[in-house]
Coordinates of C-alpha atoms in Angstrom, one line a residue:
Chain H
M1 CA -160.6 -84.1 113.7
K2 CA -160.5 -81.2 111.3
M3 CA -163.6 -81.6 108.5
L4 CA -161.8 -79.4 106.0
L5 CA -158.4 -78.9 104.8
V6 CA -158.7 -75.5 103.3
T7 CA -155.4 -73.1 103.2
D8 CA -156.8 -70.0 101.3
W9 CA -160.2 -69.1 102.8
G10 CA -162.0 -66.8 100.3
W11 CA -165.5 -65.6 100.5
S12 CA -166.9 -69.0 98.7
E13 CA -165.5 -71.3 101.3
M14 CA -166.6 -69.1 104.1
L15 CA -170.5 -69.2 102.7
W16 CA -170.1 -73.0 102.2
V17 CA -169.0 -72.9 105.5
A18 CA -171.6 -70.7 107.1
L19 CA -174.5 -72.5 105.2
I20 CA -173.3 -76.3 105.8
S21 CA -173.1 -75.2 109.7
I22 CA -176.4 -73.6 109.7
C23 CA -177.8 -77.2 108.0
L24 CA -175.8 -79.0 110.5
V25 CA -176.9 -77.3 113.7
F26 CA -180.5 -78.0 112.5
I27 CA -180.1 -81.2 111.4
V28 CA -178.5 -82.3 114.7
L29 CA -181.4 -80.6 116.7
A30 CA -184.1 -81.8 114.4
L31 CA -182.7 -85.3 114.9
L32 CA -182.8 -84.7 118.5
V33 CA -186.6 -83.5 118.2
F34 CA -187.3 -86.7 116.7
I35 CA -185.6 -88.9 119.1
M36 CA -187.5 -86.9 121.9
K37 CA -190.9 -86.9 120.5
L38 CA -190.5 -91.0 120.0
F39 CA -189.2 -91.1 123.6
G40 CA -192.1 -88.8 124.6
F41 CA -194.6 -90.9 122.5
V42 CA -193.7 -94.1 124.4
F43 CA -193.5 -92.3 128.1
T44 CA -197.1 -90.7 127.3
R45 CA -198.5 -94.7 126.0
Q46 CA -197.0 -95.6 129.3
Q47 CA -198.4 -93.2 131.4
A48 CA -201.9 -93.7 129.4
A49 CA -201.9 -97.6 130.2
A50 CA -201.3 -97.2 133.5
A51 CA -204.1 -94.8 134.0
R52 CA -206.2 -97.2 132.1
T53 CA -205.1 -99.8 134.5
A54 CA -206.0 -97.7 137.3
A55 CA -209.5 -96.7 136.0
A56 CA -210.3 -100.6 135.0
P57 CA -213.7 -101.8 136.9
I58 CA -213.1 -104.0 139.5
T59 CA -214.8 -107.4 139.5
T60 CA -216.8 -108.4 142.5
G61 CA -214.7 -109.7 145.6
Q62 CA -211.8 -108.5 144.7
L63 CA -210.3 -105.6 146.3
H64 CA -207.8 -102.8 144.6
E65 CA -204.4 -101.9 145.6
E66 CA -205.7 -98.7 146.5
E67 CA -208.7 -100.1 148.9
I68 CA -206.5 -101.9 150.7
A69 CA -203.9 -99.3 151.3
A70 CA -206.9 -97.4 152.4
I71 CA -208.4 -100.1 154.7
V72 CA -204.8 -101.1 156.3
A73 CA -204.1 -97.2 156.9
A74 CA -207.6 -96.7 158.7
L75 CA -207.2 -99.4 160.7
A76 CA -203.7 -98.5 161.6
L77 CA -205.0 -95.1 162.6
F78 CA -207.5 -96.8 164.6
K79 CA -205.1 -98.5 166.5
A80 CA -203.2 -95.8 167.1
E81 CA -206.0 -93.8 168.5
M82 CA -206.8 -96.9 170.9
H83 CA -203.6 -97.1 172.2
D84 CA -203.2 -95.3 175.9
R85 CA -204.8 -92.2 175.0
E86 CA -204.4 -89.5 177.4
S87 CA -206.8 -87.1 178.6
E88 CA -204.4 -84.5 178.0
V89 CA -205.8 -82.4 181.4
L90 CA -203.1 -82.2 184.0
T91 CA -204.2 -81.7 187.5
I92 CA -202.4 -82.1 190.7
Q93 CA -205.2 -83.8 192.5
S94 CA -203.2 -83.9 196.0
I95 CA -200.5 -83.7 197.8
K96 CA -199.8 -86.2 200.9
R97 CA -196.5 -85.3 203.4
A98 CA -196.1 -88.2 205.8
Y99 CA -195.9 -86.4 209.3
S100 CA -192.2 -86.3 211.0
P101 CA -191.5 -84.1 213.8
W102 CA -188.7 -83.0 212.2
N103 CA -190.9 -80.4 209.7
S104 CA -193.6 -80.4 211.7
K105 CA -194.7 -76.7 211.9
I106 CA -195.7 -76.7 215.2
H107 CA -192.6 -77.7 216.8
G108 CA -190.6 -75.4 214.2
L109 CA -192.5 -72.3 215.1
T110 CA -191.6 -69.8 217.9
R111 CA -194.4 -70.8 220.3
V112 CA -195.8 -67.6 222.1
P113 CA -196.0 -67.8 225.8
D114 CA -199.7 -68.3 227.0
K115 CA -200.8 -64.7 229.3
K116 CA -202.7 -65.9 231.7
Chain G
M1 CA -114.6 -37.7 155.9
G2 CA -115.9 -35.9 152.6
T3 CA -115.1 -38.8 150.3
L4 CA -117.3 -41.0 152.6
S5 CA -119.9 -38.8 152.9
V6 CA -120.2 -38.4 148.5
A7 CA -119.8 -42.1 148.6
S8 CA -122.6 -42.6 151.1
S9 CA -124.9 -40.3 149.5
N10 CA -124.2 -41.8 146.1
F11 CA -125.2 -45.2 147.7
V12 CA -128.6 -43.9 148.8
G13 CA -129.0 -41.9 145.7
E14 CA -128.8 -45.1 143.8
S15 CA -130.6 -47.5 146.2
I16 CA -133.7 -44.8 145.8
Q17 CA -133.4 -44.6 142.0
K18 CA -133.3 -48.7 142.0
F19 CA -136.4 -48.8 144.2
V20 CA -138.1 -46.5 142.1
E21 CA -137.3 -48.1 138.7
S22 CA -138.4 -51.5 140.4
T23 CA -141.8 -49.7 141.6
G24 CA -144.5 -50.4 138.8
L25 CA -145.6 -46.6 139.1
V26 CA -142.2 -45.8 136.4
G27 CA -144.4 -48.1 133.9
F28 CA -147.0 -45.7 133.8
F29 CA -144.6 -42.9 132.5
G30 CA -143.3 -45.1 129.6
A31 CA -143.9 -45.1 126.0
M32 CA -147.2 -47.4 126.2
G33 CA -147.9 -46.4 129.8
W34 CA -151.5 -44.5 129.3
T35 CA -152.6 -47.7 127.6
N36 CA -152.0 -49.5 131.2
I37 CA -154.0 -46.4 132.9
V38 CA -157.1 -46.5 130.3
M39 CA -157.4 -50.6 130.7
I40 CA -157.4 -50.1 134.5
G41 CA -160.0 -47.3 134.0
V42 CA -162.1 -50.2 132.0
A43 CA -161.1 -52.6 135.3
F44 CA -162.6 -49.8 137.2
F45 CA -165.7 -49.4 135.2
L46 CA -166.5 -53.0 134.8
L47 CA -165.8 -53.4 138.7
Y48 CA -168.7 -50.7 139.1
L49 CA -171.1 -52.5 136.8
A50 CA -170.7 -55.6 138.5
I51 CA -170.8 -54.2 142.0
R52 CA -173.3 -51.3 141.6
H53 CA -175.4 -52.8 138.7
K54 CA -175.0 -56.5 139.7
F55 CA -174.3 -57.4 135.9
E56 CA -173.3 -60.4 135.6
P57 CA -171.1 -60.1 138.8
L58 CA -170.3 -63.8 139.3
L59 CA -168.1 -63.6 136.2
L60 CA -167.9 -59.8 135.6
F61 CA -166.3 -59.1 138.9
T62 CA -163.6 -61.5 138.6
I63 CA -163.1 -60.7 135.2
A64 CA -162.5 -57.1 136.1
F65 CA -160.2 -57.6 138.6
G66 CA -157.9 -59.9 136.5
M67 CA -158.1 -57.1 134.4
L68 CA -156.8 -54.8 136.7
L69 CA -153.8 -56.8 137.8
T70 CA -152.8 -57.8 134.4
N71 CA -152.4 -54.3 133.6
L72 CA -150.5 -53.0 136.6
P73 CA -147.1 -52.8 135.4
G74 CA -144.5 -54.8 136.9
A75 CA -146.8 -57.1 139.0
N76 CA -145.7 -59.7 136.3
L77 CA -148.8 -62.0 136.8
Y78 CA -149.3 -62.8 133.5
H79 CA -147.3 -63.1 130.2
A80 CA -148.8 -63.3 126.9
E81 CA -145.5 -64.5 125.3
L82 CA -145.6 -67.8 127.1
F83 CA -149.1 -68.6 124.7
A84 CA -148.1 -66.7 121.9
E85 CA -148.9 -68.2 118.6
G86 CA -151.9 -70.7 120.2
H87 CA -149.5 -72.7 122.2
V88 CA -147.7 -73.4 125.4
H89 CA -144.2 -72.3 125.6
W90 CA -143.0 -75.0 127.7
G91 CA -139.1 -74.1 127.5
N92 CA -139.2 -70.9 129.5
F93 CA -142.6 -71.4 131.2
V94 CA -141.3 -72.3 135.0
A95 CA -138.9 -69.7 134.6
Q96 CA -140.8 -66.9 133.5
A97 CA -144.5 -67.7 134.7
G98 CA -146.3 -66.0 137.1
L99 CA -149.3 -66.9 139.2
L100 CA -151.9 -65.9 136.7
D101 CA -149.9 -67.9 133.7
Y102 CA -150.5 -71.0 135.9
L103 CA -154.0 -70.6 136.3
Y104 CA -154.5 -69.7 132.8
L105 CA -153.2 -73.1 132.0
G106 CA -156.9 -74.2 132.8
V107 CA -158.3 -72.1 130.2
K108 CA -155.6 -72.7 127.8
L109 CA -156.2 -76.7 128.0
G110 CA -160.0 -76.1 127.9
I111 CA -160.5 -77.6 131.3
Y112 CA -162.5 -74.7 133.1
P113 CA -165.2 -74.1 130.5
C114 CA -165.6 -78.0 130.9
L115 CA -165.8 -77.7 134.4
I116 CA -168.2 -74.9 134.4
F117 CA -170.5 -77.3 132.1
V118 CA -170.5 -79.8 134.6
G119 CA -172.0 -77.3 137.3
V120 CA -174.2 -75.4 134.8
G121 CA -175.7 -79.2 133.8
A122 CA -176.4 -80.1 137.7
M123 CA -178.4 -76.7 137.9
T124 CA -180.4 -77.3 134.3
D125 CA -184.0 -78.5 134.5
F126 CA -184.2 -80.1 130.9
G127 CA -188.1 -80.7 131.9
P128 CA -189.6 -78.3 129.9
L129 CA -187.4 -79.3 126.9
I130 CA -188.3 -83.0 127.2
A131 CA -191.9 -82.4 127.4
N132 CA -191.9 -79.9 124.3
P133 CA -189.3 -81.4 122.0
K134 CA -189.7 -78.9 119.4
S135 CA -188.1 -76.3 121.3
F136 CA -184.9 -77.7 119.8
L137 CA -185.5 -76.2 116.7
L138 CA -185.8 -72.5 118.2
G139 CA -182.6 -73.5 120.1
A140 CA -181.3 -74.1 116.6
A141 CA -182.8 -71.3 115.0
A142 CA -181.1 -68.7 117.7
Q143 CA -177.7 -70.0 116.6
I144 CA -178.2 -68.6 112.9
G145 CA -176.6 -65.2 114.6
I146 CA -173.5 -66.9 115.2
F147 CA -172.8 -68.0 111.5
I148 CA -174.0 -64.6 110.2
T149 CA -171.6 -62.9 112.4
F150 CA -169.0 -65.4 111.2
L151 CA -169.3 -63.9 107.7
G152 CA -169.6 -60.6 109.1
A153 CA -166.4 -60.8 110.9
F154 CA -164.8 -62.3 107.9
A155 CA -165.7 -59.0 105.8
L156 CA -164.0 -56.8 108.2
G157 CA -160.9 -58.8 107.7
F158 CA -160.5 -61.2 110.7
T159 CA -159.4 -64.2 110.0
P160 CA -162.0 -67.3 109.8
E161 CA -160.6 -68.7 113.1
Q162 CA -161.1 -65.3 114.6
A163 CA -164.2 -65.0 112.8
G164 CA -165.9 -68.0 114.2
S165 CA -164.9 -67.2 117.6
I166 CA -166.4 -64.0 117.2
G167 CA -169.5 -65.1 116.0
I168 CA -170.0 -67.6 119.0
I169 CA -170.8 -64.6 121.0
G170 CA -174.2 -64.7 119.3
G171 CA -174.3 -68.2 121.5
A172 CA -175.0 -66.3 124.8
D173 CA -173.4 -68.8 126.4
G174 CA -169.8 -67.9 128.3
P175 CA -168.2 -71.2 129.0
T176 CA -168.8 -71.9 125.1
A177 CA -167.0 -68.8 123.9
I178 CA -164.3 -69.2 126.1
Y179 CA -163.8 -72.8 125.1
L180 CA -163.9 -72.2 121.3
T181 CA -161.7 -68.8 121.4
S182 CA -159.2 -70.7 123.2
K183 CA -159.2 -73.1 120.6
L184 CA -159.2 -71.1 117.5
A185 CA -158.1 -67.6 118.5
P186 CA -156.6 -67.4 121.8
E187 CA -155.0 -64.1 121.1
L188 CA -159.0 -62.5 121.3
L189 CA -160.0 -64.5 124.1
G190 CA -159.8 -60.9 126.5
P191 CA -162.3 -58.7 124.5
I192 CA -164.6 -62.1 123.4
A193 CA -164.7 -63.1 126.8
V194 CA -165.5 -59.3 127.9
A195 CA -168.1 -59.1 125.1
A196 CA -170.0 -62.1 125.6
Y197 CA -170.4 -61.5 129.4
S198 CA -171.4 -58.0 129.0
Y199 CA -174.1 -58.5 126.3
M200 CA -175.4 -61.4 128.4
A201 CA -175.7 -59.4 131.4
L202 CA -177.5 -56.6 128.7
V203 CA -179.9 -59.7 127.7
P204 CA -182.9 -57.6 129.3
V205 CA -182.0 -54.3 127.3
I206 CA -181.2 -55.8 123.8
Q207 CA -184.1 -58.6 123.6
P208 CA -187.1 -56.9 124.1
P209 CA -187.1 -53.8 121.4
I210 CA -186.5 -57.0 118.6
M211 CA -188.9 -59.1 120.2
K212 CA -191.8 -56.2 120.2
M213 CA -190.5 -55.1 116.8
L214 CA -191.1 -58.7 115.1
T215 CA -194.4 -59.5 116.9
T216 CA -197.8 -58.2 117.0
K217 CA -199.6 -57.3 120.2
K218 CA -202.0 -60.4 119.5
E219 CA -199.0 -62.9 119.1
R220 CA -197.5 -61.6 122.4
A221 CA -200.6 -62.8 124.4
I222 CA -201.0 -66.1 123.0
K223 CA -201.0 -68.2 126.2
M224 CA -199.9 -71.8 125.5
K225 CA -200.7 -75.4 126.5
T226 CA -199.6 -77.0 129.9
L227 CA -196.5 -78.9 129.3
R228 CA -197.2 -82.6 130.3
P229 CA -195.3 -84.0 133.4
V230 CA -191.9 -85.5 133.1
S231 CA -191.2 -88.8 134.8
K232 CA -188.0 -89.6 136.6
L233 CA -187.1 -92.0 133.9
E234 CA -187.2 -89.8 131.3
R235 CA -185.2 -87.3 133.0
I236 CA -182.2 -89.9 133.9
L237 CA -182.3 -91.2 130.5
F238 CA -182.0 -87.8 128.5
P239 CA -179.0 -86.8 129.4
I240 CA -177.3 -90.3 128.6
I241 CA -179.1 -90.2 125.1
I242 CA -178.0 -86.5 123.9
A243 CA -174.6 -87.3 125.2
V244 CA -174.2 -90.3 123.6
I245 CA -176.0 -89.0 120.2
I246 CA -174.2 -85.8 120.1
S247 CA -170.7 -87.3 120.9
L248 CA -171.3 -89.5 118.1
L249 CA -172.3 -87.0 115.7
L250 CA -169.9 -84.4 116.8
P251 CA -166.8 -85.5 118.6
S252 CA -165.5 -82.1 118.8
A253 CA -168.5 -81.3 120.8
A254 CA -168.2 -84.1 123.4
P255 CA -166.3 -82.3 126.1
L256 CA -169.2 -79.8 126.4
I257 CA -172.0 -81.8 125.8
G258 CA -170.3 -84.8 127.7
C259 CA -169.6 -82.5 130.6
L260 CA -172.9 -80.7 130.7
M261 CA -175.1 -84.2 130.5
L262 CA -173.0 -85.4 133.2
G263 CA -173.5 -82.6 135.6
N264 CA -177.6 -83.3 134.8
L265 CA -177.5 -87.2 135.3
M266 CA -175.7 -86.1 138.9
K267 CA -179.0 -84.1 139.7
E268 CA -181.6 -86.3 138.2
C269 CA -180.4 -89.7 139.3
G270 CA -180.9 -88.7 142.8
V271 CA -178.2 -91.4 144.1
V272 CA -175.2 -88.8 144.4
D273 CA -176.2 -85.7 145.8
R274 CA -173.2 -85.0 147.4
L275 CA -171.2 -84.8 144.0
S276 CA -174.7 -82.8 142.7
K277 CA -174.1 -80.3 145.5
T278 CA -170.5 -80.2 145.3
V279 CA -170.6 -79.5 141.2
Q280 CA -173.2 -76.9 141.7
N281 CA -171.6 -74.9 144.2
E282 CA -168.1 -75.3 145.6
L283 CA -166.6 -76.4 142.1
M284 CA -168.7 -74.1 140.2
N285 CA -167.2 -71.3 142.5
I286 CA -163.7 -72.3 142.5
V287 CA -163.6 -72.7 138.7
V288 CA -165.6 -69.1 138.2
I289 CA -163.0 -67.6 140.4
F290 CA -159.7 -68.9 138.2
L291 CA -161.7 -68.9 135.0
G292 CA -162.7 -64.8 135.4
L293 CA -159.3 -64.1 136.8
T294 CA -157.4 -65.4 133.8
V295 CA -159.9 -64.2 131.3
G296 CA -159.1 -61.2 132.7
A297 CA -155.7 -61.4 132.7
T298 CA -155.8 -61.9 128.9
A299 CA -157.1 -58.4 128.5
T300 CA -153.9 -56.3 128.3
A301 CA -153.6 -53.3 127.0
E302 CA -151.8 -54.6 124.0
A303 CA -154.6 -57.1 123.1
F304 CA -157.3 -54.7 123.8
F305 CA -156.2 -51.4 122.4
N306 CA -156.7 -51.8 118.4
G307 CA -159.5 -51.4 116.0
R308 CA -160.3 -55.1 116.2
T309 CA -161.8 -55.0 119.8
L310 CA -164.3 -52.4 118.7
G311 CA -165.2 -54.7 115.9
I312 CA -165.6 -57.7 118.2
L313 CA -168.0 -55.7 120.2
V314 CA -170.1 -54.5 117.3
L315 CA -170.2 -57.8 115.9
G316 CA -171.4 -59.0 119.3
V317 CA -174.0 -57.3 119.7
L318 CA -175.1 -57.8 115.9
A319 CA -174.8 -61.6 116.8
F320 CA -177.0 -61.4 119.8
G321 CA -179.6 -59.2 117.8
I322 CA -179.8 -62.0 114.8
G323 CA -179.8 -64.9 117.1
T324 CA -182.9 -63.2 118.8
A325 CA -184.4 -62.2 115.6
S326 CA -184.2 -65.9 114.0
G327 CA -185.7 -67.5 117.4
V328 CA -188.8 -65.2 117.1
L329 CA -189.3 -65.5 113.4
L330 CA -189.0 -69.3 113.4
A331 CA -191.5 -69.5 115.9
K332 CA -193.9 -67.5 113.9
L333 CA -193.3 -69.7 111.0
M334 CA -194.0 -73.1 113.0
N335 CA -197.5 -71.2 114.2
L336 CA -198.2 -71.2 110.3
F337 CA -198.4 -75.0 110.5
V338 CA -200.1 -75.9 113.9
K339 CA -203.6 -75.7 115.0
D340 CA -205.5 -72.4 117.2
G341 CA -204.9 -74.5 120.4
Q342 CA -201.4 -75.4 119.7
K343 CA -199.9 -72.1 118.9
I344 CA -196.1 -71.0 120.3
N345 CA -196.0 -67.8 121.4
P346 CA -193.2 -66.2 119.3
L347 CA -191.5 -64.7 122.3
I348 CA -190.1 -67.8 123.6
G349 CA -188.2 -67.8 120.3
A350 CA -186.3 -65.3 121.6
S351 CA -184.9 -67.3 124.8
G352 CA -183.1 -70.1 122.1
V353 CA -180.0 -67.6 122.6
S354 CA -179.2 -69.7 125.8
A355 CA -178.4 -66.8 128.7
V356 CA -180.1 -69.4 131.0
P357 CA -182.3 -68.4 132.7
M358 CA -182.2 -64.4 131.8
A359 CA -183.4 -64.7 128.2
A360 CA -186.6 -67.0 129.8
R361 CA -187.3 -64.2 132.1
V362 CA -187.0 -61.4 129.6
A363 CA -190.0 -63.5 127.4
Q364 CA -192.0 -63.7 130.7
T365 CA -191.9 -60.1 131.5
V366 CA -192.7 -59.0 127.6
G367 CA -195.3 -61.6 127.7
Q368 CA -196.8 -60.1 130.7
Q369 CA -196.8 -56.8 129.5
E370 CA -199.8 -57.9 127.2
N371 CA -201.3 -60.3 129.2
P372 CA -200.5 -60.3 132.8
S373 CA -202.0 -63.7 133.5
N374 CA -199.8 -65.4 131.0
F375 CA -196.8 -67.3 132.7
L376 CA -194.6 -68.1 129.7
L377 CA -191.2 -68.9 131.9
M378 CA -191.6 -72.3 131.8
H379 CA -192.4 -72.6 128.1
A380 CA -189.4 -70.3 127.7
M381 CA -186.9 -72.6 129.5
G382 CA -187.3 -75.2 126.9
P383 CA -185.9 -73.0 124.1
N384 CA -183.3 -71.7 126.7
V385 CA -181.8 -74.7 127.6
A386 CA -182.0 -76.1 124.3
G387 CA -180.1 -73.0 123.2
V388 CA -177.3 -74.4 125.5
V389 CA -177.1 -77.7 123.6
G390 CA -177.6 -75.6 120.2
S391 CA -174.5 -73.3 121.0
A392 CA -172.3 -76.1 122.1
V393 CA -173.4 -78.3 118.9
A394 CA -172.6 -74.8 116.7
A395 CA -169.1 -74.4 118.8
G396 CA -168.4 -78.2 118.0
I397 CA -169.2 -77.4 114.1
L398 CA -166.9 -74.5 113.7
L399 CA -164.2 -76.1 115.8
S400 CA -164.6 -79.4 113.6
F401 CA -164.2 -76.9 110.1
L402 CA -161.4 -74.4 111.4
G403 CA -159.9 -76.2 114.7

């Protein structure tokens, strides 16, 4: 939509358009500053309220959510440690080979004849 | 036998003559052939700047190549006459149009700049602006250059529409400049796009002397308060609010601002990662290729070789300079009304001339020259992205008055 219907542009029209345009840019962006300030005010208040709630004194016998989370995490870690923890040292203790004449060294080697 | 030999030699001669006449080389020897040679030289120079010195290479490279293709006689890739008098001549479009004519429709119909803005939005972090909304005012101040240049261009004999298109170079925002020029003065698209992108690449050269001239050492060394953290909900609501408010106040700015905020919401909401990555990479890259080539194609010898092009180049740099100075001066003015701990470093005012993130980097570099432990980058990003919004608003206003 065209704001102006000027057919013969002269200096006075040009100056007015420039001036109005500059003012409009400032007005629109100043409005955005105002809205964003308001926006920021609401959100910073919410954040401050959340911080205050977090810092509020806890009555005896009640546990804070973060404490419960910490205890649960500690228990979980403890149980995880208990679960078939291995020595992490791998050593070959011994090897047993079942005897068979087919793999017997004595039978496999060429026997040197006894010289008596 | 003799007759046959003469006839065949004539046939061969005519064939060779026809072939030679069909080549583009003949075009160089025509009446205005030398202008094509000069334009090809300009294209080579821009290619050199983009490849060797990395001056805005993504766009300058494609613009330069488009300029090269359009100035090769006989290639018939682009026909300015199909878009003469500000509208598309559909009647003979299919019969005459070359490849770049088809691609140029995206510029002519205002599609590419808006698609680029979707990508820009998806790559922009508005956090510093949300944390410090006063930055909007610095973004507004930097647009003053647009309107002073608008008057300057009129004084040099340009029409009001052309003057508005030239003034928008001062917004330092390529897609906005292309969008507005394609609507108001399409005949100047080539020189204006080349001037806008060249000056954006030259921000580190143009801005520092002006910034130093207008500030004292003490002002340049000002350390600013750390910005508050911005929650995810604020980041999600910001693009929605801005799109609604600006589109309602300035419907002519809705295509640009709407697309910018659409891209930003894609990034911030976190549920359409695939779309966000696509607009940041694939879509953006494809559109940059089409936009650059076709804008370069409009830089024909006839469009470039006149006194107006030189005027546009001079006015463009003037617009940049005035925008930079206005931002710095407004920051200084704002400092008169705030307490000592909350002072603004005036250097960040210069970042109001869009050119994201180059202008913010310049503020950081100049600030660190005075105080190496001063980190202004995040503070400068506020006015920098506010400048993008500001230049789109300014374009919308000019379009409302002159479109």
